[in-house]
PDB file of C-alpha atoms in Angstrom:
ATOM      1  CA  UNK A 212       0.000   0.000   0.000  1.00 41.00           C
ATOM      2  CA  UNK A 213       2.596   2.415   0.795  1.00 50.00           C
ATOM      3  CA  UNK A 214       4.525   1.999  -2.671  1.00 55.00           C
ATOM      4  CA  UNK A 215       1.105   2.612  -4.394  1.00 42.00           C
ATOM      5  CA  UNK A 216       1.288   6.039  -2.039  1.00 43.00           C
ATOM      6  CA  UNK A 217       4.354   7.255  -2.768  1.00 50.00           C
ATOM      7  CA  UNK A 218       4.539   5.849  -6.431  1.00 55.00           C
ATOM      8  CA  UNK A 219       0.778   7.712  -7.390  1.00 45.00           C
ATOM      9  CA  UNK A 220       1.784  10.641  -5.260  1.00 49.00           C
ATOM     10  CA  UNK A 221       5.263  11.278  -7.025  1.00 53.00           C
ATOM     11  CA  UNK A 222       3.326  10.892 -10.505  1.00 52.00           C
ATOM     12  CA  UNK A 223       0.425  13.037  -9.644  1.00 52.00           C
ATOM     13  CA  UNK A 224       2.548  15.849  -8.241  1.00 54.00           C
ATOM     14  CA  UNK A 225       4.971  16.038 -11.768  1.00 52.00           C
ATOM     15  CA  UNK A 226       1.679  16.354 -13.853  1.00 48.00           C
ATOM     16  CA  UNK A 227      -0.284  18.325 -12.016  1.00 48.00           C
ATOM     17  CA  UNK A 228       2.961  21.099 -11.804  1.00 52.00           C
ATOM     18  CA  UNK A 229       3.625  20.752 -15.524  1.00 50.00           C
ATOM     19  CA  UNK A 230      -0.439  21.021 -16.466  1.00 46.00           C
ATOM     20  CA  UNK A 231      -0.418  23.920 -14.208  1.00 48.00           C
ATOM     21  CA  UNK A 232       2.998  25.694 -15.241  1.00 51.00           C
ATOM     22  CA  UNK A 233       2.190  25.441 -18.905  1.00 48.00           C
ATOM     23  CA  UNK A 234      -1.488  24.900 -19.758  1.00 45.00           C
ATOM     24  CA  UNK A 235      -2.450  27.260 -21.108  1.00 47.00           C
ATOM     25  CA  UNK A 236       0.913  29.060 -21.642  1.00 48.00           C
ATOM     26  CA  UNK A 237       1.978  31.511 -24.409  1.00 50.00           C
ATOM     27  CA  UNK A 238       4.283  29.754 -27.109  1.00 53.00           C
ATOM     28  CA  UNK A 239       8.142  32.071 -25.875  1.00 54.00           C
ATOM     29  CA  UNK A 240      10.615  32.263 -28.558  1.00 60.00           C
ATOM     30  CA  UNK A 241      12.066  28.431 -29.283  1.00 62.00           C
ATOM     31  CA  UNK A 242      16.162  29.111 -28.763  1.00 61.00           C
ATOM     32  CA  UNK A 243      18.149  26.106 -31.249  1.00 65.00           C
ATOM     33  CA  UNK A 244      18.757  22.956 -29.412  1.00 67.00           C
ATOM     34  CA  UNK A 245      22.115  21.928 -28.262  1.00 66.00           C
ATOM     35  CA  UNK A 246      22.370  18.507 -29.402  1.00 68.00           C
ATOM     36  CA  UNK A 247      24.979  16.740 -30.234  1.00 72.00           C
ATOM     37  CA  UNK A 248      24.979  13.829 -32.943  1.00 69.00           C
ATOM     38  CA  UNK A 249      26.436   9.951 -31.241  1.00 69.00           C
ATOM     39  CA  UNK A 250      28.703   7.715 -33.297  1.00 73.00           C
ATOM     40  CA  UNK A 251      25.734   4.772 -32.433  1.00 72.00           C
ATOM     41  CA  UNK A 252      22.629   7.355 -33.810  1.00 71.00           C
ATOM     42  CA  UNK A 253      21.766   8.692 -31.097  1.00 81.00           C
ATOM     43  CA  UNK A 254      21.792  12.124 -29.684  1.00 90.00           C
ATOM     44  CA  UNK A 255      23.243  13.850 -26.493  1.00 92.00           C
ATOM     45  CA  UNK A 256      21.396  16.765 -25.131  1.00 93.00           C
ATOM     46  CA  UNK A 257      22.691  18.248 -21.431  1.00 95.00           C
ATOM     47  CA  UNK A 258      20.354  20.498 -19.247  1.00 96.00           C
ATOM     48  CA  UNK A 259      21.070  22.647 -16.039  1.00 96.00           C
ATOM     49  CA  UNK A 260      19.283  24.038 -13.234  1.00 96.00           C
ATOM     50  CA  UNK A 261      20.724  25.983 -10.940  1.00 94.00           C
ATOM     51  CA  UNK A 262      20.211  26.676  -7.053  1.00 87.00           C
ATOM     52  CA  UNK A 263      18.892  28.323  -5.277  1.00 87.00           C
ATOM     53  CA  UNK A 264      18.096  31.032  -7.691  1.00 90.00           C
ATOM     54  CA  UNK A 265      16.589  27.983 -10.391  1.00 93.00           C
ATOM     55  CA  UNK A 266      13.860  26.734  -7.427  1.00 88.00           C
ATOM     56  CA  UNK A 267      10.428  27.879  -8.234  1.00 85.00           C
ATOM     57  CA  UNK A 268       7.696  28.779  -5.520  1.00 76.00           C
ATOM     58  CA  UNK A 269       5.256  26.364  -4.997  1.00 67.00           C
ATOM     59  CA  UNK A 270       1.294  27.395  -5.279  1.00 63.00           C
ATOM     60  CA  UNK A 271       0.010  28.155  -1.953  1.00 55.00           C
ATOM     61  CA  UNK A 272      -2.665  25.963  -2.573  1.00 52.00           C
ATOM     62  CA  UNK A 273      -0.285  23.280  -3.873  1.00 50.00           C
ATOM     63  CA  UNK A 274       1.847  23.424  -0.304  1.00 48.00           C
ATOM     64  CA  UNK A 275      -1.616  22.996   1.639  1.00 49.00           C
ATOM     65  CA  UNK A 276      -2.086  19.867   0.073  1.00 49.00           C
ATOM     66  CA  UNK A 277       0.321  18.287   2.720  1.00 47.00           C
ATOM     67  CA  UNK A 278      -3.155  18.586   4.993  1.00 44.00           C
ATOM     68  CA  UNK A 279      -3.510  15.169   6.279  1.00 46.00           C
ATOM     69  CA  UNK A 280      -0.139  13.421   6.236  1.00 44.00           C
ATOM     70  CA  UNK A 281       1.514  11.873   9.563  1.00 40.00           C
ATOM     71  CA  UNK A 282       4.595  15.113   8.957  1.00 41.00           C
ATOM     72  CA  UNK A 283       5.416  17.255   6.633  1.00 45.00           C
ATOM     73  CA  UNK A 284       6.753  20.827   6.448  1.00 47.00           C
ATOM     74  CA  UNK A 285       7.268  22.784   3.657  1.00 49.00           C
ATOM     75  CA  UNK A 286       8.936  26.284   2.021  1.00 51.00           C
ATOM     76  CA  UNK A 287       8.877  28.566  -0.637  1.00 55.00           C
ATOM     77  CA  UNK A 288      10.403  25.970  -3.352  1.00 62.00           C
ATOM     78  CA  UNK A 289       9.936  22.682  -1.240  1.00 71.00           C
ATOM     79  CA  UNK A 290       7.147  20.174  -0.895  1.00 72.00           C
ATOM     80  CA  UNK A 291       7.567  17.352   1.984  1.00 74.00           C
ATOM     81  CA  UNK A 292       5.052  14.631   2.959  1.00 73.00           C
ATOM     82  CA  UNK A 293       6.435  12.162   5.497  1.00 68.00           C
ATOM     83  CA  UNK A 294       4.659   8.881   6.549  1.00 64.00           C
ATOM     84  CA  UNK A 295       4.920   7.489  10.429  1.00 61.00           C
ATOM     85  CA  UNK A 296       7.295   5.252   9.473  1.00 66.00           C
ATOM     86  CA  UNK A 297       9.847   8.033   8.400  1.00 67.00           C
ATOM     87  CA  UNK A 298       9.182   7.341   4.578  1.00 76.00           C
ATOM     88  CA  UNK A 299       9.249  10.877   2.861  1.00 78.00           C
ATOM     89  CA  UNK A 300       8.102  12.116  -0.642  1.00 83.00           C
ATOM     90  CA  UNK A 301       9.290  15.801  -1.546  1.00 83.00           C
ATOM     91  CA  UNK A 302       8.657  17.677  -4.623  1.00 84.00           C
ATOM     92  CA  UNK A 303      10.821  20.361  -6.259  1.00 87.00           C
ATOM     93  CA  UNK A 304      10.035  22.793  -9.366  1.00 89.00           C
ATOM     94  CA  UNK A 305      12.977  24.407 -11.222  1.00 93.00           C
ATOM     95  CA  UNK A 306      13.997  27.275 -14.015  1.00 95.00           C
ATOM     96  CA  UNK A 307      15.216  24.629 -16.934  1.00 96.00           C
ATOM     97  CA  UNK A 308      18.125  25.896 -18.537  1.00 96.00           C
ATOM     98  CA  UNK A 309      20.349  24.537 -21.486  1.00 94.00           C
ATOM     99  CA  UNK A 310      23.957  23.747 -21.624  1.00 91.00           C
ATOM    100  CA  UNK A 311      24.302  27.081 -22.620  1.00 91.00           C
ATOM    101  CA  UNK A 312      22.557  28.727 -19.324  1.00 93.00           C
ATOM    102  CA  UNK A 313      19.516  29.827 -21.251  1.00 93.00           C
ATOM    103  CA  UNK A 314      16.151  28.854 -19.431  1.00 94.00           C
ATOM    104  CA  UNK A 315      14.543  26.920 -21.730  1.00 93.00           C
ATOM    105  CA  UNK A 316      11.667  25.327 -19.730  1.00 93.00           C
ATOM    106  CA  UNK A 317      10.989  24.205 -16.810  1.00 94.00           C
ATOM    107  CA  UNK A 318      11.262  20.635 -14.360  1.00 95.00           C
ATOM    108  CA  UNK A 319      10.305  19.244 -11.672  1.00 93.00           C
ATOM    109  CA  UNK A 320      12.082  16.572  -9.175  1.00 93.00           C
ATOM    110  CA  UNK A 321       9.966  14.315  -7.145  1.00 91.00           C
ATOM    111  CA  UNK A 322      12.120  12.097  -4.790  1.00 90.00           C
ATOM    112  CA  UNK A 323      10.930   9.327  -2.386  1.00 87.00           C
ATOM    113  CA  UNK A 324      13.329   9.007   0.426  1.00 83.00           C
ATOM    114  CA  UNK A 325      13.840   7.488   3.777  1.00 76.00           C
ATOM    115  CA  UNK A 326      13.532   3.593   2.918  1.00 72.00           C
ATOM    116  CA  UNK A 327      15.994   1.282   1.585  1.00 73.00           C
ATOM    117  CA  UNK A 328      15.939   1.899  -2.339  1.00 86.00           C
ATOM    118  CA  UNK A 329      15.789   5.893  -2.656  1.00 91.00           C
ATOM    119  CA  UNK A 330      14.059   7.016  -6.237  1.00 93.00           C
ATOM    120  CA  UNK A 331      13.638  10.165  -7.860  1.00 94.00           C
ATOM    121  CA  UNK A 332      11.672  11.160 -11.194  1.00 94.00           C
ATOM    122  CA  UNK A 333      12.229  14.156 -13.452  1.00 96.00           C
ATOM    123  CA  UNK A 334       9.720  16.246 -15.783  1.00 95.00           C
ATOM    124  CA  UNK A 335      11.505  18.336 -18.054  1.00 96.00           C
ATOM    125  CA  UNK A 336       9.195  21.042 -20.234  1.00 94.00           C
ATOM    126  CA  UNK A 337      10.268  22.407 -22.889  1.00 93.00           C
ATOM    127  CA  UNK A 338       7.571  24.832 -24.603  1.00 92.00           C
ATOM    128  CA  UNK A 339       7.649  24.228 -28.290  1.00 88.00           C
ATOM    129  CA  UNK A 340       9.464  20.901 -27.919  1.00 91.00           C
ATOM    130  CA  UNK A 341       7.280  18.515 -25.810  1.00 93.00           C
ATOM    131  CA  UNK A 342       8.287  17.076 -22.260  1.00 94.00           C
ATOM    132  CA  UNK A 343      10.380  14.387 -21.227  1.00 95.00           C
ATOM    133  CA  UNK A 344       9.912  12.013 -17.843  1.00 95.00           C
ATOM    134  CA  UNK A 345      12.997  10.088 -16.464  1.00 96.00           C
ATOM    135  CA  UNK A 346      13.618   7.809 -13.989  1.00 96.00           C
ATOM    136  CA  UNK A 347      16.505   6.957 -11.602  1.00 96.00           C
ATOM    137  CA  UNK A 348      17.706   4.936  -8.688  1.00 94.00           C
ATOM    138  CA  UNK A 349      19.148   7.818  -6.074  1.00 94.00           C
ATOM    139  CA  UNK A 350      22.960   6.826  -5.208  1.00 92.00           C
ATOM    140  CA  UNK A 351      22.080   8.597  -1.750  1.00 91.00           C
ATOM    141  CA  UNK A 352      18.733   9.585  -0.010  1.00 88.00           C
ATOM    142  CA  UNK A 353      18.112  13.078  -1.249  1.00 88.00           C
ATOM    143  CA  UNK A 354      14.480  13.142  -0.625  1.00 83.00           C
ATOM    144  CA  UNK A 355      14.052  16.503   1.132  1.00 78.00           C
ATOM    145  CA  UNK A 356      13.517  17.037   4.819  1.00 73.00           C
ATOM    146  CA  UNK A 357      12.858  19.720   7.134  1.00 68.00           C
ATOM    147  CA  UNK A 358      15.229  22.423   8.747  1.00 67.00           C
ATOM    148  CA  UNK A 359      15.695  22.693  12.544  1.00 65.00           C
ATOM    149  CA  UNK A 360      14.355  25.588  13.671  1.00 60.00           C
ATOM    150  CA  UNK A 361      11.487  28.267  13.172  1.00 57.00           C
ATOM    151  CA  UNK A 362       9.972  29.247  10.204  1.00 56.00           C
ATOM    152  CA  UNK A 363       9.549  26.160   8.299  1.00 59.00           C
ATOM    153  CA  UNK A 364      11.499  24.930   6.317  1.00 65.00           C
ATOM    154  CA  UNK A 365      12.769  21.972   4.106  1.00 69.00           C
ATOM    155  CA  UNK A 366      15.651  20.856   1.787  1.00 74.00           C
ATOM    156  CA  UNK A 367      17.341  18.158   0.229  1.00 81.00           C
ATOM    157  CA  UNK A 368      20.551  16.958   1.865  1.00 85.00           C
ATOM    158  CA  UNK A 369      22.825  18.310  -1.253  1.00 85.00           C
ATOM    159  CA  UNK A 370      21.733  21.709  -0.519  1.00 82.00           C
ATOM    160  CA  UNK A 371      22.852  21.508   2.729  1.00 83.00           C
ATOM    161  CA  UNK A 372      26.671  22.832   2.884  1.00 84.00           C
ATOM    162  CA  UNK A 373      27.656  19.635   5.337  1.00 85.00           C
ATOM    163  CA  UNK A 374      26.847  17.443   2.944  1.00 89.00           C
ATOM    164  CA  UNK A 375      30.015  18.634   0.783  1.00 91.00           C
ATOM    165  CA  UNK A 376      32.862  18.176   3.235  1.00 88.00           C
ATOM    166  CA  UNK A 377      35.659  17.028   1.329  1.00 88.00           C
ATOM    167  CA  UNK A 378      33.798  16.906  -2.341  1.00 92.00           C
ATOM    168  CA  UNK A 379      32.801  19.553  -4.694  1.00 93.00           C
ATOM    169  CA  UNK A 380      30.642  17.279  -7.233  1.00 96.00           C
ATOM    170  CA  UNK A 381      28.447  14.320  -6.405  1.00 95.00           C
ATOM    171  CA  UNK A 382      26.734  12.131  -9.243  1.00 97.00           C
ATOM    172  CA  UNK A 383      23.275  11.308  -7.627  1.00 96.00           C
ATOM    173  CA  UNK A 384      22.338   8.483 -10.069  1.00 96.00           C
ATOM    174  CA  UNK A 385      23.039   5.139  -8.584  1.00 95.00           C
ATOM    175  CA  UNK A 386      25.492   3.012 -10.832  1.00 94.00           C
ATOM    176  CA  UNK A 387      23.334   1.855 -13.917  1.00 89.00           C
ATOM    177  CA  UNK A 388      22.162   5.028 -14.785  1.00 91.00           C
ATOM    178  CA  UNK A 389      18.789   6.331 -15.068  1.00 96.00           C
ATOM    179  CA  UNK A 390      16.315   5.444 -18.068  1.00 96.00           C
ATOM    180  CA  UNK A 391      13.490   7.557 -19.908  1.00 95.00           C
ATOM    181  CA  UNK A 392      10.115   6.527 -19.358  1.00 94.00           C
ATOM    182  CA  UNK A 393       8.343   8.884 -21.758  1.00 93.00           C
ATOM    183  CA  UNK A 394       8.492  11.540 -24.713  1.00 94.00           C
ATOM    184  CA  UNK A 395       6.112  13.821 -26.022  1.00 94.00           C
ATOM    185  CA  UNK A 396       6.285  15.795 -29.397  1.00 93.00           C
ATOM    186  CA  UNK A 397       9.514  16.244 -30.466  1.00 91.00           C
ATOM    187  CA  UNK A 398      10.699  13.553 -28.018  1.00 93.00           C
ATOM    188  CA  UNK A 399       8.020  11.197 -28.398  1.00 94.00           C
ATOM    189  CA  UNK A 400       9.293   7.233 -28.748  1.00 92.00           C
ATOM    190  CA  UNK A 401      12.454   7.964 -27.698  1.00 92.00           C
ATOM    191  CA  UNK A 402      14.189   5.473 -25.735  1.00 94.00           C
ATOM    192  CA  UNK A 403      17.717   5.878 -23.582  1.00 94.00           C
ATOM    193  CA  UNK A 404      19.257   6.782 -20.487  1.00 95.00           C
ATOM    194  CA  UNK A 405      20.516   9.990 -18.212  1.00 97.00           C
ATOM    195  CA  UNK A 406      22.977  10.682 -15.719  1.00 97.00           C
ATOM    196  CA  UNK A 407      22.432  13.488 -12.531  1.00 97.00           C
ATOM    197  CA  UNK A 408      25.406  14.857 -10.852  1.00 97.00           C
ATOM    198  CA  UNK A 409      25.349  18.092  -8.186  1.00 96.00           C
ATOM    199  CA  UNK A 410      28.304  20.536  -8.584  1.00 96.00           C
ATOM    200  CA  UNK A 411      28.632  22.850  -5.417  1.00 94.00           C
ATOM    201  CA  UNK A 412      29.677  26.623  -6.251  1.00 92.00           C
ATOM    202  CA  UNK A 413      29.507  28.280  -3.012  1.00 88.00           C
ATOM    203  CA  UNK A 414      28.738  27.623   1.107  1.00 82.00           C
ATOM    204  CA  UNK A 415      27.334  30.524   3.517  1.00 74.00           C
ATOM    205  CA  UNK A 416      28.172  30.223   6.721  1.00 72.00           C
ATOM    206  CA  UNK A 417      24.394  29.859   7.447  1.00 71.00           C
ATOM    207  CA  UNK A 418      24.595  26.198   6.100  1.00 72.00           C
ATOM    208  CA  UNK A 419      23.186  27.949   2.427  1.00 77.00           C
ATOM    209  CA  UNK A 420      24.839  26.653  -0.457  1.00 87.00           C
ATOM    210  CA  UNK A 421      24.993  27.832  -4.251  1.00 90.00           C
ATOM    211  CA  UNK A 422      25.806  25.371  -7.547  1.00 93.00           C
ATOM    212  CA  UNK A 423      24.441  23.096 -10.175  1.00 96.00           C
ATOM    213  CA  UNK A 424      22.777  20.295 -11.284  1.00 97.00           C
ATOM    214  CA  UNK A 425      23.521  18.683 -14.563  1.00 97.00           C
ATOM    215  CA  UNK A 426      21.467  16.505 -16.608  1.00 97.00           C
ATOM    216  CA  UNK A 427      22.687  14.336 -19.280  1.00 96.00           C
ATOM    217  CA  UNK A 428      20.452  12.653 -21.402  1.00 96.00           C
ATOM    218  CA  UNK A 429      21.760   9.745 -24.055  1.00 94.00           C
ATOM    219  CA  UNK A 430      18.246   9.506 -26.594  1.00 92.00           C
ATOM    220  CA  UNK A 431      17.764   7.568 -29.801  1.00 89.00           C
ATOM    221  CA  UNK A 432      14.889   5.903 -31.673  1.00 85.00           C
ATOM    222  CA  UNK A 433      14.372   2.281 -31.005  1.00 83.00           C
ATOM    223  CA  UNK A 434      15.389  -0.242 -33.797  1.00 74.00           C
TER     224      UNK A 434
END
């Protein structure tokens, strides 16, 4: 029952913050697509998000949703529901940019944490282009949780600046890689794999950090 939760909960909180983001949106300028060509046929595409100034604010109506559920606690750019058992769910929304830093979309990161096989799943957006889902095994629990202390608030471990004593990068998919799970419009039918890794830029003495993520997608058309 509770991987029926978590797994319908993680799914219903990337659509319903893509549906709401972009539908009905006005079509922005489409900027060229960095992709590079594969010797095998397929293509190589990075993306970037950037924190903190990347997170997007959550609909207050969105972050009241957590109504109900044993724990949770939430912020500006950080949705948490916790079970009794200490299982968590959090949701993120993000500025999507291309290898070139130019926001191109936007994407979401929905992460189950707290049991023994931590998960995450990615929308990426990209008006004029279609949207992309991927999945991945986490290497490490980065499921979000909350901040000690008044007011409220929640974050995932690798923006947290203890988490980067004695490293600067951290690849967050588990060996394997992660895999698509589903294309729309100009990525529709595509089939492949994707790689996560944080960079850290910056730490505050306040625990605050500042740096990257990096997404890079391997896609090609099945035989």
């Amino acid at each position: 029952m509770s991987r029926v939760f978590f797994g319908s909960l993680a799914a219903g909180i990337a659509l319903a913050l893509a549906v709401a983001l972009f539908y009905p949106a006005a079509a922005p300028p489409r900027l060229p697509s960095l992709i590079s060509v594969q010797p095998d046929g397929g293509r190589r595409e990075e993306f970037l998000v950037r924190w903190p100034e990347d997170r997007i604010a959550l609909p207050a109506d969105l972050r009241a949703a957590r109504a109900g559920a044993a724990a949770a606690t939430d912020s500006a750019g950080t949705l948490v529901l916790a079970d009794s058992a200490g299982r968590r769910v959090s949701g993120e929304v993000f500025r999507l940019r291309d290898a070139g830093g130019n926001v191109v979309g936007v994407a979401s990161r929905v992460t189950a944490g707290g049991g023994a096989r931590p998960v995450a799943d990615w929308m990426l957006v990209i008006p004029g282009r279609g949207a992309l889902l991927l999945h991945q095994a986490d290497a490490t629990d980065l499921a979000a949780r909350a901040l000690p202390g008044p007011p409220r608030r929640a974050a995932s471990p690798a923006q947290q600046v203890g988490f980067w004593s004695g490293r600067r990068e951290f690849r967050a998919t588990a060996p394997g890689g992660g895999t698509v799970v589903h294309g729309t419009r100009e990525f529709a039918g595509l089939t492949g794999s994707f790689t996560e890794t944080w960079a850290v830029d910056g730490k505050a003495a306040d625990g605050a950090t500042r740096g990257s993520i990096r997404l890079v997608t391997l896609l090609r058309q099945p035989p």
